Tab-separated table of C-alpha atoms in Angstrom:
chain	number	residue	atom	x	y	z
A	4	MET	CA	0.211	0.098	0.178
A	5	THR	CA	2.672	2.593	1.091
A	6	LEU	CA	4.427	1.906	-2.735
A	7	ALA	CA	1.457	2.490	-4.283
A	8	PHE	CA	-0.071	5.810	-2.422
A	9	THR	CA	4.002	6.922	-3.203
A	10	VAL	CA	3.704	5.670	-6.905
A	11	LEU	CA	0.353	7.946	-6.548
A	12	GLY	CA	2.553	10.802	-4.938
A	13	ILE	CA	4.903	11.119	-8.001
A	14	VAL	CA	2.405	10.356	-10.960
A	15	ALA	CA	-0.851	13.255	-9.462
A	16	PRO	CA	1.470	16.048	-9.998
A	17	VAL	CA	2.223	14.896	-13.458
A	18	PHE	CA	-1.963	14.654	-14.148
A	19	LEU	CA	-2.697	18.061	-12.512
A	20	LEU	CA	-0.279	20.354	-14.656
A	21	ALA	CA	-1.657	17.989	-18.095
A	22	ALA	CA	-4.974	19.203	-16.828
A	23	ILE	CA	-3.705	22.407	-16.634
A	24	GLY	CA	-2.789	22.127	-19.927
A	25	PHE	CA	-5.919	20.690	-20.892
A	26	PHE	CA	-8.023	23.182	-19.858
A	27	TRP	CA	-6.055	25.482	-21.268
A	28	VAL	CA	-7.459	25.383	-24.766
A	29	ARG	CA	-10.987	24.056	-22.847
A	30	PHE	CA	-11.574	26.895	-22.696
A	31	GLY	CA	-10.119	28.783	-26.262
A	32	LEU	CA	-6.923	29.848	-25.069
A	33	ASP	CA	-4.069	30.569	-26.871
A	34	PHE	CA	-0.606	27.863	-26.743
A	35	ASP	CA	1.722	28.064	-28.946
A	36	THR	CA	2.688	24.249	-28.835
A	37	GLY	CA	5.991	25.245	-31.767
A	38	PHE	CA	7.067	27.800	-28.825
A	39	VAL	CA	6.669	26.001	-25.826
A	40	SER	CA	8.230	22.463	-27.393
A	41	ARG	CA	11.123	24.697	-28.370
A	42	LEU	CA	11.959	25.712	-25.582
A	43	ALA	CA	11.561	22.602	-23.464
A	44	MET	CA	13.558	20.253	-25.860
A	45	ASN	CA	16.670	22.910	-26.946
A	46	LEU	CA	17.046	24.974	-23.009
A	47	ALA	CA	15.068	23.922	-20.407
A	48	VAL	CA	15.285	19.631	-20.660
A	49	PRO	CA	19.087	19.970	-21.296
A	50	CYS	CA	20.068	21.775	-18.347
A	51	LEU	CA	18.094	19.355	-16.295
A	52	VAL	CA	19.788	15.983	-17.722
A	53	PHE	CA	23.233	18.113	-17.192
A	54	VAL	CA	22.251	18.477	-13.488
A	55	ALA	CA	21.404	15.341	-12.784
A	56	LEU	CA	24.242	13.405	-14.228
A	57	SER	CA	26.867	15.517	-13.439
A	58	ASN	CA	25.826	15.417	-10.003
A	59	GLY	CA	25.029	11.697	-10.123
A	60	GLU	CA	27.706	9.423	-7.456
A	61	ILE	CA	28.111	5.254	-8.741
A	62	ASP	CA	31.466	2.644	-8.835
A	63	ALA	CA	32.977	2.433	-12.417
A	64	LYS	CA	32.552	-0.881	-12.659
A	65	ASP	CA	28.582	-1.437	-11.650
A	66	ALA	CA	28.413	1.815	-13.869
A	67	GLY	CA	29.932	0.099	-16.804
A	68	ARG	CA	28.171	-3.834	-16.250
A	69	LEU	CA	24.637	-1.775	-16.598
A	70	THR	CA	25.307	0.440	-18.815
A	71	LEU	CA	26.067	-2.152	-21.202
A	72	ALA	CA	23.217	-4.561	-20.438
A	73	THR	CA	21.225	-1.274	-20.991
A	74	PHE	CA	22.535	-0.765	-24.234
A	75	ALA	CA	21.809	-4.811	-24.557
A	76	THR	CA	17.932	-4.534	-23.413
A	77	TYR	CA	17.141	-1.179	-26.191
A	78	ALA	CA	18.883	-3.039	-28.643
A	79	ALA	CA	16.022	-6.029	-28.123
A	80	MET	CA	13.660	-3.643	-27.330
A	81	LEU	CA	13.954	-1.560	-30.974
A	82	ALA	CA	14.183	-5.059	-32.668
A	83	ALA	CA	10.903	-6.488	-30.813
A	84	PHE	CA	8.883	-3.092	-31.693
A	85	LEU	CA	9.977	-3.109	-35.535
A	86	ALA	CA	8.361	-6.405	-35.676
A	87	LEU	CA	5.570	-5.611	-33.749
A	88	CYS	CA	5.342	-2.306	-35.592
A	89	LEU	CA	5.391	-4.174	-39.412
A	90	ALA	CA	2.919	-7.600	-38.303
A	91	LEU	CA	0.422	-4.439	-37.075
A	92	ARG	CA	0.996	-2.438	-39.436
A	93	LEU	CA	1.618	0.063	-37.461
A	94	GLU	CA	3.272	3.533	-38.949
A	95	ARG	CA	7.488	2.934	-37.747
A	96	ARG	CA	7.558	6.404	-36.641
A	97	THR	CA	4.652	7.455	-34.948
A	98	TYR	CA	4.532	3.953	-32.176
A	99	TRP	CA	7.915	2.011	-32.522
A	100	ALA	CA	9.778	5.182	-30.568
A	101	PRO	CA	7.805	5.379	-28.287
A	102	LEU	CA	7.390	2.312	-27.733
A	103	VAL	CA	10.666	1.807	-27.186
A	104	PHE	CA	11.200	4.859	-25.197
A	105	GLY	CA	10.260	5.270	-21.088
A	106	ASN	CA	10.182	7.859	-18.814
A	107	THR	CA	13.020	7.068	-16.768
A	108	GLY	CA	13.833	10.535	-16.264
A	109	ASN	CA	10.700	12.462	-13.975
A	110	LEU	CA	9.097	9.466	-13.011
A	111	GLY	CA	11.833	6.450	-12.788
A	112	LEU	CA	14.446	8.599	-10.999
A	113	PRO	CA	12.324	9.797	-7.984
A	114	LEU	CA	10.989	6.040	-8.236
A	115	ALA	CA	14.188	4.477	-7.999
A	116	LEU	CA	15.101	6.994	-5.198
A	117	PHE	CA	12.289	5.638	-2.636
A	118	ALA	CA	12.820	1.984	-3.145
A	119	PHE	CA	16.160	1.754	-3.660
A	120	GLY	CA	17.771	4.751	-2.236
A	121	GLU	CA	20.812	6.599	-3.099
A	122	ALA	CA	22.268	3.706	-4.934
A	123	GLY	CA	19.314	2.858	-6.446
A	124	LEU	CA	19.152	6.518	-7.573
A	125	GLY	CA	23.075	6.803	-8.745
A	126	TYR	CA	22.177	4.089	-11.115
A	127	ALA	CA	18.852	4.583	-12.356
A	128	VAL	CA	21.145	8.151	-13.416
A	129	VAL	CA	22.708	5.427	-16.015
A	130	VAL	CA	19.363	3.932	-17.777
A	131	PHE	CA	17.997	7.311	-18.177
A	132	SER	CA	21.762	8.815	-19.613
A	133	VAL	CA	21.693	5.664	-21.882
A	134	THR	CA	17.941	6.528	-22.586
A	135	ALA	CA	18.471	9.767	-23.032
A	136	ILE	CA	21.421	9.139	-25.538
A	137	LEU	CA	19.460	6.752	-27.537
A	138	GLN	CA	16.073	8.440	-28.191
A	139	PHE	CA	18.223	11.470	-29.053
A	140	THR	CA	20.819	10.067	-31.660
A	141	VAL	CA	18.204	6.253	-32.784
A	142	GLY	CA	14.797	8.132	-32.333
A	143	VAL	CA	15.065	11.106	-33.457
A	144	TRP	CA	16.567	9.388	-36.484
A	145	ILE	CA	13.434	6.995	-36.673
A	146	VAL	CA	11.087	10.154	-36.063
A	147	SER	CA	12.513	11.865	-38.666
A	148	SER	CA	12.490	9.396	-41.557
A	149	GLY	CA	15.904	8.758	-42.215
A	150	GLY	CA	18.742	10.317	-42.936
A	151	THR	CA	21.971	9.836	-40.515
A	152	PRO	CA	21.405	9.615	-36.607
A	153	LEU	CA	24.566	11.446	-36.418
A	154	ARG	CA	22.660	14.527	-37.164
A	155	ALA	CA	21.106	13.959	-32.987
A	156	LEU	CA	24.605	14.688	-32.350
A	157	ARG	CA	23.634	19.085	-32.823
A	158	GLU	CA	20.492	18.195	-30.669
A	159	PRO	CA	21.162	20.529	-27.184
A	160	MET	CA	19.229	17.335	-25.075
A	161	VAL	CA	22.152	15.004	-26.365
A	162	VAL	CA	25.245	17.505	-25.785
A	163	ALA	CA	23.574	18.250	-22.372
A	164	THR	CA	24.019	14.166	-21.774
A	165	LEU	CA	27.520	13.081	-22.823
A	166	LEU	CA	28.942	16.650	-21.464
A	167	GLY	CA	27.442	15.328	-18.418
A	168	ALA	CA	27.882	11.379	-18.502
A	169	LEU	CA	31.219	13.014	-18.830
A	170	PHE	CA	30.857	14.665	-15.747
A	171	LEU	CA	29.600	12.323	-14.029
A	172	TRP	CA	32.676	9.380	-15.022
A	173	GLN	CA	35.748	11.933	-14.430
A	174	GLY	CA	33.942	12.832	-11.055
A	175	TRP	CA	33.598	16.806	-12.566
A	176	ARG	CA	32.188	19.059	-10.419
A	177	VAL	CA	30.563	22.125	-11.228
A	178	PRO	CA	30.592	25.535	-9.591
A	179	PRO	CA	28.039	26.238	-6.903
A	180	VAL	CA	26.719	29.245	-8.857
A	181	ALA	CA	26.512	27.831	-12.336
A	182	LEU	CA	25.345	24.973	-10.807
A	183	ASN	CA	22.124	26.613	-9.021
A	184	ALA	CA	21.282	28.301	-12.327
A	185	LEU	CA	21.394	25.536	-14.660
A	186	ASP	CA	19.250	23.403	-12.364
A	187	LEU	CA	16.522	26.691	-11.730
A	188	ILE	CA	16.508	26.432	-15.666
A	189	GLY	CA	15.971	22.979	-15.570
A	190	GLN	CA	13.057	23.286	-12.896
A	191	MET	CA	11.019	24.560	-16.620
A	192	GLY	CA	11.218	21.213	-18.342
A	193	ILE	CA	8.593	19.101	-17.139
A	194	PRO	CA	6.110	22.051	-16.535
A	195	LEU	CA	6.524	22.482	-19.639
A	196	MET	CA	6.469	18.896	-20.631
A	197	LEU	CA	3.545	18.179	-19.395
A	198	LEU	CA	1.643	21.341	-20.279
A	199	THR	CA	1.758	20.408	-23.871
A	200	LEU	CA	0.900	17.178	-23.446
A	201	GLY	CA	-1.940	18.358	-22.128
A	202	VAL	CA	-3.030	20.654	-24.680
A	203	ALA	CA	-2.356	17.470	-27.480
A	204	VAL	CA	-4.064	15.953	-24.785
A	205	ALA	CA	-7.137	18.439	-25.768
A	206	ARG	CA	-6.583	18.247	-29.106
A	207	MET	CA	-6.921	14.056	-29.728
A	208	ARG	CA	-9.597	12.202	-30.763
A	209	PRO	CA	-11.667	9.744	-28.259
A	210	THR	CA	-11.500	7.148	-31.264
A	211	ALA	CA	-7.766	6.671	-30.486
A	212	PHE	CA	-7.466	5.450	-26.914
A	213	GLY	CA	-8.834	1.732	-28.168
A	214	THR	CA	-5.628	0.875	-29.335
A	215	VAL	CA	-3.324	3.140	-27.680
A	216	ALA	CA	-4.887	0.960	-24.111
A	217	ALA	CA	-3.388	-1.980	-26.148
A	218	LEU	CA	-0.193	-0.759	-26.840
A	219	ALA	CA	0.640	0.015	-23.388
A	220	LEU	CA	-0.369	-3.285	-21.661
A	221	VAL	CA	1.849	-4.920	-25.127
A	222	LYS	CA	4.367	-2.342	-24.191
A	223	LEU	CA	4.598	-2.840	-20.334
A	224	ALA	CA	5.188	-6.612	-20.700
A	225	ILE	CA	7.537	-6.146	-23.240
A	226	CYS	CA	9.765	-4.207	-21.672
A	227	ALA	CA	9.985	-6.130	-18.067
A	228	GLY	CA	10.458	-8.814	-19.833
A	229	ILE	CA	13.129	-7.956	-21.874
A	230	ALA	CA	15.393	-5.667	-19.649
A	231	TRP	CA	15.060	-8.716	-16.762
A	232	GLY	CA	16.282	-11.220	-19.133
A	233	THR	CA	19.025	-9.069	-20.262
A	234	GLY	CA	19.883	-8.234	-16.445
A	235	LEU	CA	20.222	-11.220	-15.670
A	236	ALA	CA	22.157	-12.934	-18.423
A	237	PHE	CA	24.481	-9.694	-17.778
A	238	GLY	CA	24.774	-10.690	-13.932
A	239	LEU	CA	23.863	-8.313	-12.035
A	240	GLY	CA	23.515	-6.567	-8.587
A	241	GLU	CA	19.437	-7.024	-7.044
A	242	VAL	CA	19.305	-3.834	-6.961
A	243	GLU	CA	20.304	-2.545	-10.201
A	244	LEU	CA	18.729	-5.291	-11.946
A	245	GLY	CA	15.722	-3.614	-9.520
A	246	VAL	CA	16.288	-0.472	-11.041
A	247	LEU	CA	16.683	-1.702	-14.885
A	248	VAL	CA	13.586	-3.212	-14.699
A	249	VAL	CA	11.491	-0.602	-12.937
A	250	GLN	CA	13.095	2.050	-15.304
A	251	LEU	CA	12.873	0.432	-18.157
A	252	SER	CA	9.318	-0.586	-17.859
A	253	THR	CA	7.682	3.063	-16.388
A	254	PRO	CA	5.314	4.709	-19.130
A	255	VAL	CA	5.964	6.641	-22.469
A	256	ALA	CA	8.104	8.787	-22.352
A	257	VAL	CA	6.459	12.983	-22.972
A	258	SER	CA	9.206	14.142	-24.510
A	259	SER	CA	8.268	10.751	-27.599
A	260	TYR	CA	4.922	13.777	-27.609
A	261	LEU	CA	7.577	16.351	-28.585
A	262	LEU	CA	9.637	14.587	-30.748
A	263	ALA	CA	6.920	13.794	-32.697
A	264	ILE	CA	5.413	17.774	-33.359
A	265	ARG	CA	9.087	18.662	-33.807
A	266	TYR	CA	9.613	15.968	-36.677
A	267	GLY	CA	6.113	16.098	-38.078
A	268	ALA	CA	5.281	12.957	-36.875
A	269	ASP	CA	1.591	12.201	-35.600
A	270	GLY	CA	1.468	13.165	-32.071
A	271	GLU	CA	-1.791	12.338	-31.121
A	272	PRO	CA	-1.606	8.406	-31.039
A	273	VAL	CA	1.637	9.245	-29.462
A	274	ALA	CA	-0.648	11.437	-26.622
A	275	GLY	CA	-2.433	9.056	-25.932
A	276	LEU	CA	-0.477	6.105	-25.361
A	277	VAL	CA	1.517	9.204	-22.737
A	278	VAL	CA	-1.676	9.117	-20.972
A	279	VAL	CA	-2.353	6.095	-21.421
A	280	SER	CA	0.832	4.397	-20.709
A	281	THR	CA	1.025	6.704	-17.513
A	282	LEU	CA	-2.822	5.582	-15.774
A	283	LEU	CA	-1.230	2.298	-16.115
A	284	SER	CA	2.497	2.130	-14.299
A	285	VAL	CA	0.205	3.618	-10.721
A	286	ALA	CA	-0.908	-0.001	-10.381
A	287	ALA	CA	2.173	-2.014	-12.373
A	288	LEU	CA	5.140	-0.299	-11.446
A	289	PRO	CA	3.673	-0.739	-7.292
A	290	ALA	CA	3.871	-4.289	-8.340
A	291	LEU	CA	7.593	-4.726	-9.906
A	292	LEU	CA	9.491	-3.076	-7.296
A	293	ALA	CA	7.361	-6.166	-4.855
A	294	VAL	CA	8.839	-7.796	-6.408
A	295	PHE	CA	12.793	-6.613	-5.687
A	296	VAL	CA	12.021	-4.610	-2.895
């Protein structure tokens, strides 16, 4: 029961901020989705990621093993969801990347901290950094329908992730004044993303929810199963395994919707996946945590 209330406490602000965006549009007020998404993705979220990574502390050997396991898990998930998209004739630009990449940041990080303590948070940052790198390289390549993944190296999010990972690896520390400024800017990221999500939901067609509900269930089962099997194959410890499974079982990330909008994919079903999978996580994540805690 405590875990359920904890997850609810983490998820509730997500719905509150999304509801503000939802009713903002329903009341007929203007919302420039393009401007807000650019502000979030080019400034606020990169600062958020850099601060989270540069402040992390974890043993280098454990981090290396977990990093390899995370990359291997994502490789398997990319193959599995590509096969699913082909089998169900789903538009790959719209569905493939969102089904692979979960909300390992603003949901996964605090959940790992509560369930596994400071050590768990350190491991979760490693998974989060791998997620960010892949989402803004391979994920951008998928959503933008071709080109080279190297184009993503121009993305502020990728630069921030690589720079933050370098600080984590070298044990460097950002001067307090600069860190506080970056942290303040980064705090805009999650509210901006969630407000944009609420706007998207307000503009959705109601018929979109049937398909995304089934896909959200399939995503949870496939991601949890692959992460569990890969973690065992790599010989991860109990905490590392728990973090990997929980992090990669998180719901569809809000950033997936922003990327869909930015690169011209169909944003409505992605927004539906975010909402439905997040609702599902209220019950699913405590059940997963109960196995490891």
